[in-house]
Backbone as ProteinMPNN parsed JSONL, in Angstrom:
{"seq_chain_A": "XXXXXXXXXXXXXXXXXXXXXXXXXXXXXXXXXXXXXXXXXXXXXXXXXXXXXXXXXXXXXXXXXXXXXXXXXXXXXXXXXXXXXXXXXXXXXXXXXXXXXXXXXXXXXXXXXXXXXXXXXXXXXXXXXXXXXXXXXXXXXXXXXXXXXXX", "coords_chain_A": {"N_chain_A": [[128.713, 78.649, 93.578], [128.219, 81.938, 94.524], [126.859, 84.605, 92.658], [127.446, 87.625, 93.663], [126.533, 91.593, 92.971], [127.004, 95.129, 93.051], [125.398, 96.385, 92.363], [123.056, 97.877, 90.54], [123.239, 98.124, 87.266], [124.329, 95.942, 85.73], [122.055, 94.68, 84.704], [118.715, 94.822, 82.699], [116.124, 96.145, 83.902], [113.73, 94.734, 83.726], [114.782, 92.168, 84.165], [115.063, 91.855, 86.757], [114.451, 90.705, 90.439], [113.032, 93.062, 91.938], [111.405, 93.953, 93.881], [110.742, 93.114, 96.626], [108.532, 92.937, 98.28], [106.114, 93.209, 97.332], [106.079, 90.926, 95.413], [106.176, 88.902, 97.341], [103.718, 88.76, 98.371], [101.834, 88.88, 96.093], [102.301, 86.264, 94.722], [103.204, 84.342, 96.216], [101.476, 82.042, 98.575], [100.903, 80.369, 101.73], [99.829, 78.258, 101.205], [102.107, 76.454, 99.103], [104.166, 76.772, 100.78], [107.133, 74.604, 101.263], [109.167, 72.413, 103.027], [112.036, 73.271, 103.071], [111.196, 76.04, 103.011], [109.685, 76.399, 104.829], [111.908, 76.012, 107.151], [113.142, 77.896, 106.601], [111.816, 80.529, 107.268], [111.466, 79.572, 110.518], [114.286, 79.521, 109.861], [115.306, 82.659, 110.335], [112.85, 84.143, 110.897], [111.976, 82.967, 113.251], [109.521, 81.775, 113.234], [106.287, 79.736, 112.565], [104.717, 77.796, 110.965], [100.688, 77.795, 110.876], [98.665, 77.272, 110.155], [97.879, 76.462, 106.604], [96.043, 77.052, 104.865], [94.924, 79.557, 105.651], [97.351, 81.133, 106.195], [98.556, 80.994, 108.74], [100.513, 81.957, 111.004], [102.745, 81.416, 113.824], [105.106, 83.686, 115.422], [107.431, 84.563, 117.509], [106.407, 87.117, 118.479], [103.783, 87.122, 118.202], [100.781, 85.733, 117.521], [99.982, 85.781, 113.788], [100.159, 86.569, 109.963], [101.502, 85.132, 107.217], [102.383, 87.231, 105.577], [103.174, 89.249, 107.516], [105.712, 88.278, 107.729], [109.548, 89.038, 107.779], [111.05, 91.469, 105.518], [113.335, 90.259, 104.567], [113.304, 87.332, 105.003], [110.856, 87.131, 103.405], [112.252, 87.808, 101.144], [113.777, 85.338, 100.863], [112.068, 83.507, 100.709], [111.015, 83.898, 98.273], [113.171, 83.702, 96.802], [113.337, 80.454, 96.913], [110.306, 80.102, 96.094], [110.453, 81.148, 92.959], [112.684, 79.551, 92.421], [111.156, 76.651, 92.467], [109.386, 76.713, 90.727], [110.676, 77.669, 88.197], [109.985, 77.584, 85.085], [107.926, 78.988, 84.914], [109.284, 82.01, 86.023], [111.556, 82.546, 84.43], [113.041, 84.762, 83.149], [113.746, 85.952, 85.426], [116.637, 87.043, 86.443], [117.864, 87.726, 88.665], [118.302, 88.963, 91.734], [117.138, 91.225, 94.027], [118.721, 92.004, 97.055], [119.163, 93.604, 99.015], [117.502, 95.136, 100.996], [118.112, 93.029, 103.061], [119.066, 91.47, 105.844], [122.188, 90.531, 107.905], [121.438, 87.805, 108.472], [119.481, 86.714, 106.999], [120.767, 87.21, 104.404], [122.788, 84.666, 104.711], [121.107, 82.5, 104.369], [119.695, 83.286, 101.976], [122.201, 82.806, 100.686], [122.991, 79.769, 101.493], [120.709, 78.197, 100.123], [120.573, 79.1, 97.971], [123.066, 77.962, 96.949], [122.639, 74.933, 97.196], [120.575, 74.671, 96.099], [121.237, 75.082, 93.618], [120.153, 76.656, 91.796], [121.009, 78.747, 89.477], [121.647, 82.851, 90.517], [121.617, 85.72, 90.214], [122.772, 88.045, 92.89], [121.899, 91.22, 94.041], [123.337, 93.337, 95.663], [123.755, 96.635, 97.956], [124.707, 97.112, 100.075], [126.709, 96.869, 102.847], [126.484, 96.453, 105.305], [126.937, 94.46, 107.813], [128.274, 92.012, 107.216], [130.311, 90.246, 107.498], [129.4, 89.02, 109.305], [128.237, 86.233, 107.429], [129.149, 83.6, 106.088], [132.361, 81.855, 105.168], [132.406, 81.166, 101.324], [132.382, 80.551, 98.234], [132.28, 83.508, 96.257], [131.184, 85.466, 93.669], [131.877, 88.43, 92.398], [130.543, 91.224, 90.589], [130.969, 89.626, 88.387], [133.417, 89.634, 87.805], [135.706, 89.82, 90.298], [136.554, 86.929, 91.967], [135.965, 86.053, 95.194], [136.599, 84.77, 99.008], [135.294, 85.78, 101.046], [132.903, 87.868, 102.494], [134.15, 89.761, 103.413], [135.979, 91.237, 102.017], [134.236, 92.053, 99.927]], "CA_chain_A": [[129.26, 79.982, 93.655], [127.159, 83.076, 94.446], [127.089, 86.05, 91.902], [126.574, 89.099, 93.44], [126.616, 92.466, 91.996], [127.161, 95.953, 94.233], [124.307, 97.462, 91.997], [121.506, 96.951, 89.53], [123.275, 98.307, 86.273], [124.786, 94.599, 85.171], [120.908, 93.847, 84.674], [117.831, 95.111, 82.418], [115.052, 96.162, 84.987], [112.754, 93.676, 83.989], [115.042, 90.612, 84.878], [115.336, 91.537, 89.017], [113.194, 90.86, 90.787], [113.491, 94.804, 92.853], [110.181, 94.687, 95.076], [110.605, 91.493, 97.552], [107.517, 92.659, 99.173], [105.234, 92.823, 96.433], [106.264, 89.934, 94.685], [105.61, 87.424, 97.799], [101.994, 89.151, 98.804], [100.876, 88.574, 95.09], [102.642, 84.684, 94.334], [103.738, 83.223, 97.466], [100.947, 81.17, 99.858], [100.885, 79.446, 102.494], [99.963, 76.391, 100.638], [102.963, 76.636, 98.173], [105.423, 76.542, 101.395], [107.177, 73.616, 101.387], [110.05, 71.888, 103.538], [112.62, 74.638, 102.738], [110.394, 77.351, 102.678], [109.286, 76.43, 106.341], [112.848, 75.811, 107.822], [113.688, 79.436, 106.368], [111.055, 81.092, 107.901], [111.787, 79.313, 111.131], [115.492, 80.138, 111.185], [114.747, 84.009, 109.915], [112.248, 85.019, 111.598], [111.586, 82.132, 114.52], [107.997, 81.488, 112.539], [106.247, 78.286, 112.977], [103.283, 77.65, 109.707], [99.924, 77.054, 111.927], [97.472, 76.976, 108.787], [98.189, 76.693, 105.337], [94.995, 77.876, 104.303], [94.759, 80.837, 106.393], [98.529, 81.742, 106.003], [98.53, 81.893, 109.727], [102.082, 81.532, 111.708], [103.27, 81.919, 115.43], [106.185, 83.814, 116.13], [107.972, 85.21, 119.053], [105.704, 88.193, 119.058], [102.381, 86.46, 118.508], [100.086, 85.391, 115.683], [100.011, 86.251, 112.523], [99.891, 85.68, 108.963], [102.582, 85.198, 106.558], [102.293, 89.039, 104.832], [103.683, 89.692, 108.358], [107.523, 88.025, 108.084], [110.355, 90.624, 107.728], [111.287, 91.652, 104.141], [114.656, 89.518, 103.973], [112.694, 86.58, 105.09], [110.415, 86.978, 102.631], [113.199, 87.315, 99.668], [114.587, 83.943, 100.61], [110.991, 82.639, 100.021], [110.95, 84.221, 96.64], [114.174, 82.594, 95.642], [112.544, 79.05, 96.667], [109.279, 79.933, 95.127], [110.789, 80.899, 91.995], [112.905, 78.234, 91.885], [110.42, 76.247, 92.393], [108.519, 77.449, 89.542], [111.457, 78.334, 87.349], [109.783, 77.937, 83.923], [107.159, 80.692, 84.945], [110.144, 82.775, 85.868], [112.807, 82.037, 83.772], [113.253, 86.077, 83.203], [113.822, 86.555, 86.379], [118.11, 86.907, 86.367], [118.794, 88.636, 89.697], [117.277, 89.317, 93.043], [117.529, 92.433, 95.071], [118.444, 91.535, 98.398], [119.66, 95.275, 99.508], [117.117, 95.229, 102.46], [118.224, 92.008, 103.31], [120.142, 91.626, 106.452], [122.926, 89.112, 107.762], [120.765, 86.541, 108.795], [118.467, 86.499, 105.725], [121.635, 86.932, 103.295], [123.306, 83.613, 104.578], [120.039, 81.623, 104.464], [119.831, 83.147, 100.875], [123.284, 82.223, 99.769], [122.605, 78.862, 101.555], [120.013, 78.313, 99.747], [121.327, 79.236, 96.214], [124.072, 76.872, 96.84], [121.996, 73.934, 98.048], [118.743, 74.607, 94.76], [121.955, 74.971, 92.241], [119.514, 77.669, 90.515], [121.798, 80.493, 89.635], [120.875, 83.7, 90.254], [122.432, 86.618, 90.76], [122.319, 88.611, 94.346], [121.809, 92.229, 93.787], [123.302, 93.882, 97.197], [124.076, 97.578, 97.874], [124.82, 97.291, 101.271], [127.91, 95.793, 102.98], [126.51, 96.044, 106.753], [127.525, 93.099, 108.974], [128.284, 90.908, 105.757], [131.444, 89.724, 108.181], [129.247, 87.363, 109.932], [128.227, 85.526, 106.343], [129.645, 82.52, 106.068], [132.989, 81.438, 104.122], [132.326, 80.658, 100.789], [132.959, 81.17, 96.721], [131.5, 84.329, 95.651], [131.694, 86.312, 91.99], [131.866, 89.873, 92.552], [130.576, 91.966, 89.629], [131.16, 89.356, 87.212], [134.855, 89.833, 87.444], [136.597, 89.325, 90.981], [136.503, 86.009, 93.135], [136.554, 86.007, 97.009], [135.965, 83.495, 99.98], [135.134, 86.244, 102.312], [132.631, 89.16, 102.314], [135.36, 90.993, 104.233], [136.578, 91.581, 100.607], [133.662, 92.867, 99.315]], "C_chain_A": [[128.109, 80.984, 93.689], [127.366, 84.038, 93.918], [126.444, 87.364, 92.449], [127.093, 90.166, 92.99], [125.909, 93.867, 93.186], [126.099, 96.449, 93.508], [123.65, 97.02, 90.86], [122.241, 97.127, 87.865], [123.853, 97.279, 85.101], [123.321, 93.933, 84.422], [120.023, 94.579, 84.087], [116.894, 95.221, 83.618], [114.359, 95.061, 84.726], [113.307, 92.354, 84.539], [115.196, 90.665, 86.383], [114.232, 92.034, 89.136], [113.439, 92.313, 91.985], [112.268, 94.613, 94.084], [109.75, 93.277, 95.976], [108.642, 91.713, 98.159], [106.293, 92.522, 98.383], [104.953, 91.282, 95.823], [105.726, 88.661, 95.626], [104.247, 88.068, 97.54], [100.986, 88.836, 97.519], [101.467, 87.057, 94.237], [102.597, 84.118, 95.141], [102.323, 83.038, 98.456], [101.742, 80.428, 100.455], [101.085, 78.15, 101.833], [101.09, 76.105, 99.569], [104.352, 76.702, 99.08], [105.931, 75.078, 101.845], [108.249, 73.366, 102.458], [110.724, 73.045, 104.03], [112.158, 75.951, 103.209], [110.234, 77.409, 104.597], [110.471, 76.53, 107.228], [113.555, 77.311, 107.591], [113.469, 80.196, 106.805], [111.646, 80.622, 109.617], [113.55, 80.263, 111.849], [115.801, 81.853, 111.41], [113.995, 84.43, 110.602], [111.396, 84.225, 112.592], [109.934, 81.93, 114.427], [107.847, 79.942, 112.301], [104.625, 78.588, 111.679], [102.188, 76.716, 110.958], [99.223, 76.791, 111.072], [97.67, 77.705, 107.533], [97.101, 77.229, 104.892], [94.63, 79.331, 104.729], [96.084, 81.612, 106.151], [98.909, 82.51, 107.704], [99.691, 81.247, 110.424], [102.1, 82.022, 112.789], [104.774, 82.215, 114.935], [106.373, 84.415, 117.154], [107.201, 86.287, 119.695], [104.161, 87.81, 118.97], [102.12, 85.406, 117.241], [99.746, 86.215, 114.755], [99.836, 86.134, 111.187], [101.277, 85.993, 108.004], [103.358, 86.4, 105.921], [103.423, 89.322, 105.711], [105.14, 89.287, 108.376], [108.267, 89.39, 107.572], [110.882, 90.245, 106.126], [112.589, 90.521, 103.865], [114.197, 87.516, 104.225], [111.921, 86.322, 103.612], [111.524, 87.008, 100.668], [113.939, 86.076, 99.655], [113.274, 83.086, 100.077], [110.605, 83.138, 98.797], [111.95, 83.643, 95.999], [113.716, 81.236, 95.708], [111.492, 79.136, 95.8], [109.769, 79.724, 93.809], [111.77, 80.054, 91.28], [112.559, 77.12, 91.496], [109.754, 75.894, 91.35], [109.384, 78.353, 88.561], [110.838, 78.613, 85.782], [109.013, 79.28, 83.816], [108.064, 82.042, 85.216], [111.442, 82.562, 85.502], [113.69, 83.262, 83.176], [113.823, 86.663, 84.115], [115.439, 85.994, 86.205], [118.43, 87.234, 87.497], [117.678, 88.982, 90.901], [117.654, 90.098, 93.923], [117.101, 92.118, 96.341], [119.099, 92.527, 99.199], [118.856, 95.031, 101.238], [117.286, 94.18, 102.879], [119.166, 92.1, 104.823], [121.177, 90.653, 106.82], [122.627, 87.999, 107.146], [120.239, 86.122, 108.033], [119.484, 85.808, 104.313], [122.123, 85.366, 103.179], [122.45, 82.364, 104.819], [120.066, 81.938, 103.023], [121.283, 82.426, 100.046], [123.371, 80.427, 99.682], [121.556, 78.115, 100.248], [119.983, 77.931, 98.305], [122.524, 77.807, 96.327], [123.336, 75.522, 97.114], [120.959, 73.721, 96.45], [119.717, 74.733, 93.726], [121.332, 75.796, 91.233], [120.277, 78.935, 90.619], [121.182, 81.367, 89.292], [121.894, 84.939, 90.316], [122.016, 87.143, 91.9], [122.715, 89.679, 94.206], [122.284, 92.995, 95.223], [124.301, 95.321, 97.49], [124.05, 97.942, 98.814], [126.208, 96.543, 101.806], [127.437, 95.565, 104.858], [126.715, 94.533, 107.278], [127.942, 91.849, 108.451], [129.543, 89.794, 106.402], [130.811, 88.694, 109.056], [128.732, 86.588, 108.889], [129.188, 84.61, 106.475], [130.703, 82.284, 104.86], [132.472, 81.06, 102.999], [132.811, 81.103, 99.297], [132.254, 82.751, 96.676], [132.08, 85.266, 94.934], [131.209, 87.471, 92.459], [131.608, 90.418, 90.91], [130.782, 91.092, 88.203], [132.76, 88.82, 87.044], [135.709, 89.043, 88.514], [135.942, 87.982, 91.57], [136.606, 85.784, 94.476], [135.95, 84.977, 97.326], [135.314, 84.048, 100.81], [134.225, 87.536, 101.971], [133.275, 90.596, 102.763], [135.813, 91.965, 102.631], [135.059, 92.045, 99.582], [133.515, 94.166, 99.379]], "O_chain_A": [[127.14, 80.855, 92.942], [128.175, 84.739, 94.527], [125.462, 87.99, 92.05], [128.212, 90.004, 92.503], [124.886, 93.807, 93.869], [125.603, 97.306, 94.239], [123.735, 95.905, 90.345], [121.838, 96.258, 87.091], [123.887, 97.562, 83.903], [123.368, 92.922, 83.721], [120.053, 95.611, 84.757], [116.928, 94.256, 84.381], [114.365, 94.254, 85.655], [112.631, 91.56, 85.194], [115.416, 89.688, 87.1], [113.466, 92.882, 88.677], [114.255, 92.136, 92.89], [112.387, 95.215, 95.151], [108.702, 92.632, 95.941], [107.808, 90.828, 98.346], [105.439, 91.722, 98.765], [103.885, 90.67, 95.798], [105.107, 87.697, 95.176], [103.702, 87.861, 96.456], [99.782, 88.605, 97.635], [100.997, 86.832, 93.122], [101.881, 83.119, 95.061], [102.098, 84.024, 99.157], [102.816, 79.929, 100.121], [101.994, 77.32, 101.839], [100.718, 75.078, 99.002], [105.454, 76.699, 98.532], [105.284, 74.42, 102.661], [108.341, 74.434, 103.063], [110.37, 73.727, 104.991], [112.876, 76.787, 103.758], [110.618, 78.292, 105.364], [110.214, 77.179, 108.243], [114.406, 77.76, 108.358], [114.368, 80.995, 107.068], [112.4, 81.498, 110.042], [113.94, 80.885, 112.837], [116.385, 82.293, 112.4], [114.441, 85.414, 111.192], [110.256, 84.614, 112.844], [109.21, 81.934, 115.423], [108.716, 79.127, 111.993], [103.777, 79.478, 111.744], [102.428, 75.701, 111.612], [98.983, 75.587, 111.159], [97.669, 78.915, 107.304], [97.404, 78.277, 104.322], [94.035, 80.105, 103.979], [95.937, 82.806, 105.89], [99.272, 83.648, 108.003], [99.797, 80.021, 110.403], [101.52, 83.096, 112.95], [105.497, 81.441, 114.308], [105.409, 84.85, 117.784], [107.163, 86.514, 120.905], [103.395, 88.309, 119.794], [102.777, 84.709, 116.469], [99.236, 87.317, 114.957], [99.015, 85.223, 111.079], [101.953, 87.013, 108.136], [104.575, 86.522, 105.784], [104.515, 89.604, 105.218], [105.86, 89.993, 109.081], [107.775, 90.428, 107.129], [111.06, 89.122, 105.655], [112.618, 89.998, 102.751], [114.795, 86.622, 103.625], [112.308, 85.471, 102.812], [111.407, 86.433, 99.586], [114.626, 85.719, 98.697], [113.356, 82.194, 99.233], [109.633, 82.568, 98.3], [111.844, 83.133, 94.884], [113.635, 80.671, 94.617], [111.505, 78.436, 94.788], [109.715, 78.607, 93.296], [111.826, 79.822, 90.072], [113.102, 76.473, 90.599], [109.558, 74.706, 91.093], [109.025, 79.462, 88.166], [111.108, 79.681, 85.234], [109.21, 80.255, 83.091], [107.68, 83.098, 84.712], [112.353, 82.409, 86.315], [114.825, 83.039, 82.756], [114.4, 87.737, 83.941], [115.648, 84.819, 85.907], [119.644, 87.064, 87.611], [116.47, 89.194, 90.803], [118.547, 89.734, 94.688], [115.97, 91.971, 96.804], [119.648, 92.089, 100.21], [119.438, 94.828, 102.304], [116.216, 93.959, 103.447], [120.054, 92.952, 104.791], [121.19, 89.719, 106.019], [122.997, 87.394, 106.14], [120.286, 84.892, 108.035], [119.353, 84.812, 103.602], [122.033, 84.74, 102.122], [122.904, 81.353, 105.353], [120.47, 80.953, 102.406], [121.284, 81.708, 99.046], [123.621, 79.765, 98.675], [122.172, 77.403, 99.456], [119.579, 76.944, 97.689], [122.503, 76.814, 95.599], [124.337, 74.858, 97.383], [120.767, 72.631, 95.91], [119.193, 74.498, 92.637], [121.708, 75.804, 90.061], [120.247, 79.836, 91.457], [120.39, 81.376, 88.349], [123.087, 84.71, 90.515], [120.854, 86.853, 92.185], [123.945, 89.721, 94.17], [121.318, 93.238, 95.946], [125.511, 95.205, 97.292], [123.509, 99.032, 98.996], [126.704, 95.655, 101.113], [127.957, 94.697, 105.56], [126.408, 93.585, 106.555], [127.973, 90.797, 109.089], [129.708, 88.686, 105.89], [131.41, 87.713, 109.497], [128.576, 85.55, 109.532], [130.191, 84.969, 107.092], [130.297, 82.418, 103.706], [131.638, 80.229, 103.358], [133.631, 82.019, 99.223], [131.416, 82.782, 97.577], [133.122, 85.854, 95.223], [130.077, 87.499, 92.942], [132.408, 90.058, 90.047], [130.774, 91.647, 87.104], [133.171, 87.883, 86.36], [136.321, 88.017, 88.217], [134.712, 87.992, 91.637], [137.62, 85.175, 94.817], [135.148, 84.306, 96.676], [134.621, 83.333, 101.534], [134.732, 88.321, 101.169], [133.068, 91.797, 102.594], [135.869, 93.183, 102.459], [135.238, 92.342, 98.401], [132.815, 94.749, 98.551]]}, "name": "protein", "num_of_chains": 1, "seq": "XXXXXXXXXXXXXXXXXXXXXXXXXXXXXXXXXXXXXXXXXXXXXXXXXXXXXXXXXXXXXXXXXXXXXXXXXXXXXXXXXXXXXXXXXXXXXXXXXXXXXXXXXXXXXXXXXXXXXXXXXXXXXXXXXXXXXXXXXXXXXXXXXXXXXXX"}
């Protein structure tokens, strides 16, 4: 089941994680992307890992280095990392995925459902949430739907 939550006030600031872009650029390498991590990137933002040490990737628009994926990209590789590495963040309750868009969201919910690490999904947006994929999801704590139509 995926918990998300239309806004941050269910949550102490310190447990969400709020700043996707910070958070990869100062945890997340290259060398720390694994399986997952690579197939996310791939279906997100059509990125191919050319050197783990360099953090250097091809996509559609050239070369690059990992810094460079798009913000909702990079918050699905913060929920692997820190799943990953749950004891070091074991604080972390909730993940703001606001700038997130479709495509990113249902790779994150994927994702969550698949690593069984519950988190919550912080989202204060409802754009295009209608192509998301059927599934459980806890609203606020309270309601149940199958459909983001109903969010």
């Amino acid at each position: 089941m995926i918990r998300l939550y239309r806004d941050k006030a269910k949550f102490d600031r310190e447990s969400i994680l709020l700043d996707n872009e910070s958070f990869f650029i100062n945890n997340v390498s290259a060398k720390c992307l694994g399986d997952a991590s690579l197939r996310v990137m791939k279906k997100i933002d059509g990125a191919s890992l050319l050197d783990a040490n360099t953090g250097t990737i091809q996509t559609p628009y050239g070369v690059t280095d990992i810094n460079n994926l798009s913000t909702g990209c990079k918050t699905v590789l913060n929920y692997i990392f820190i799943k990953e590495n749950r004891e070091r963040y074991k604080d972390v309750l909730a993940i703001d995925a606001t700038e997130c868009g479709w495509n990113s969201l249902e790779e994150l919910f994927r994702a969550i459902e698949e690593g069984g690490y519950d988190i919550g999904v912080i989202l204060e947006h409802r754009n295009k949430l209608l192509k998301c994929s059927k599934r459980t999801y806890k609203v606020d704590d309270c309601q149940v739907i199958d459909s983001l139509f109903k969010f």
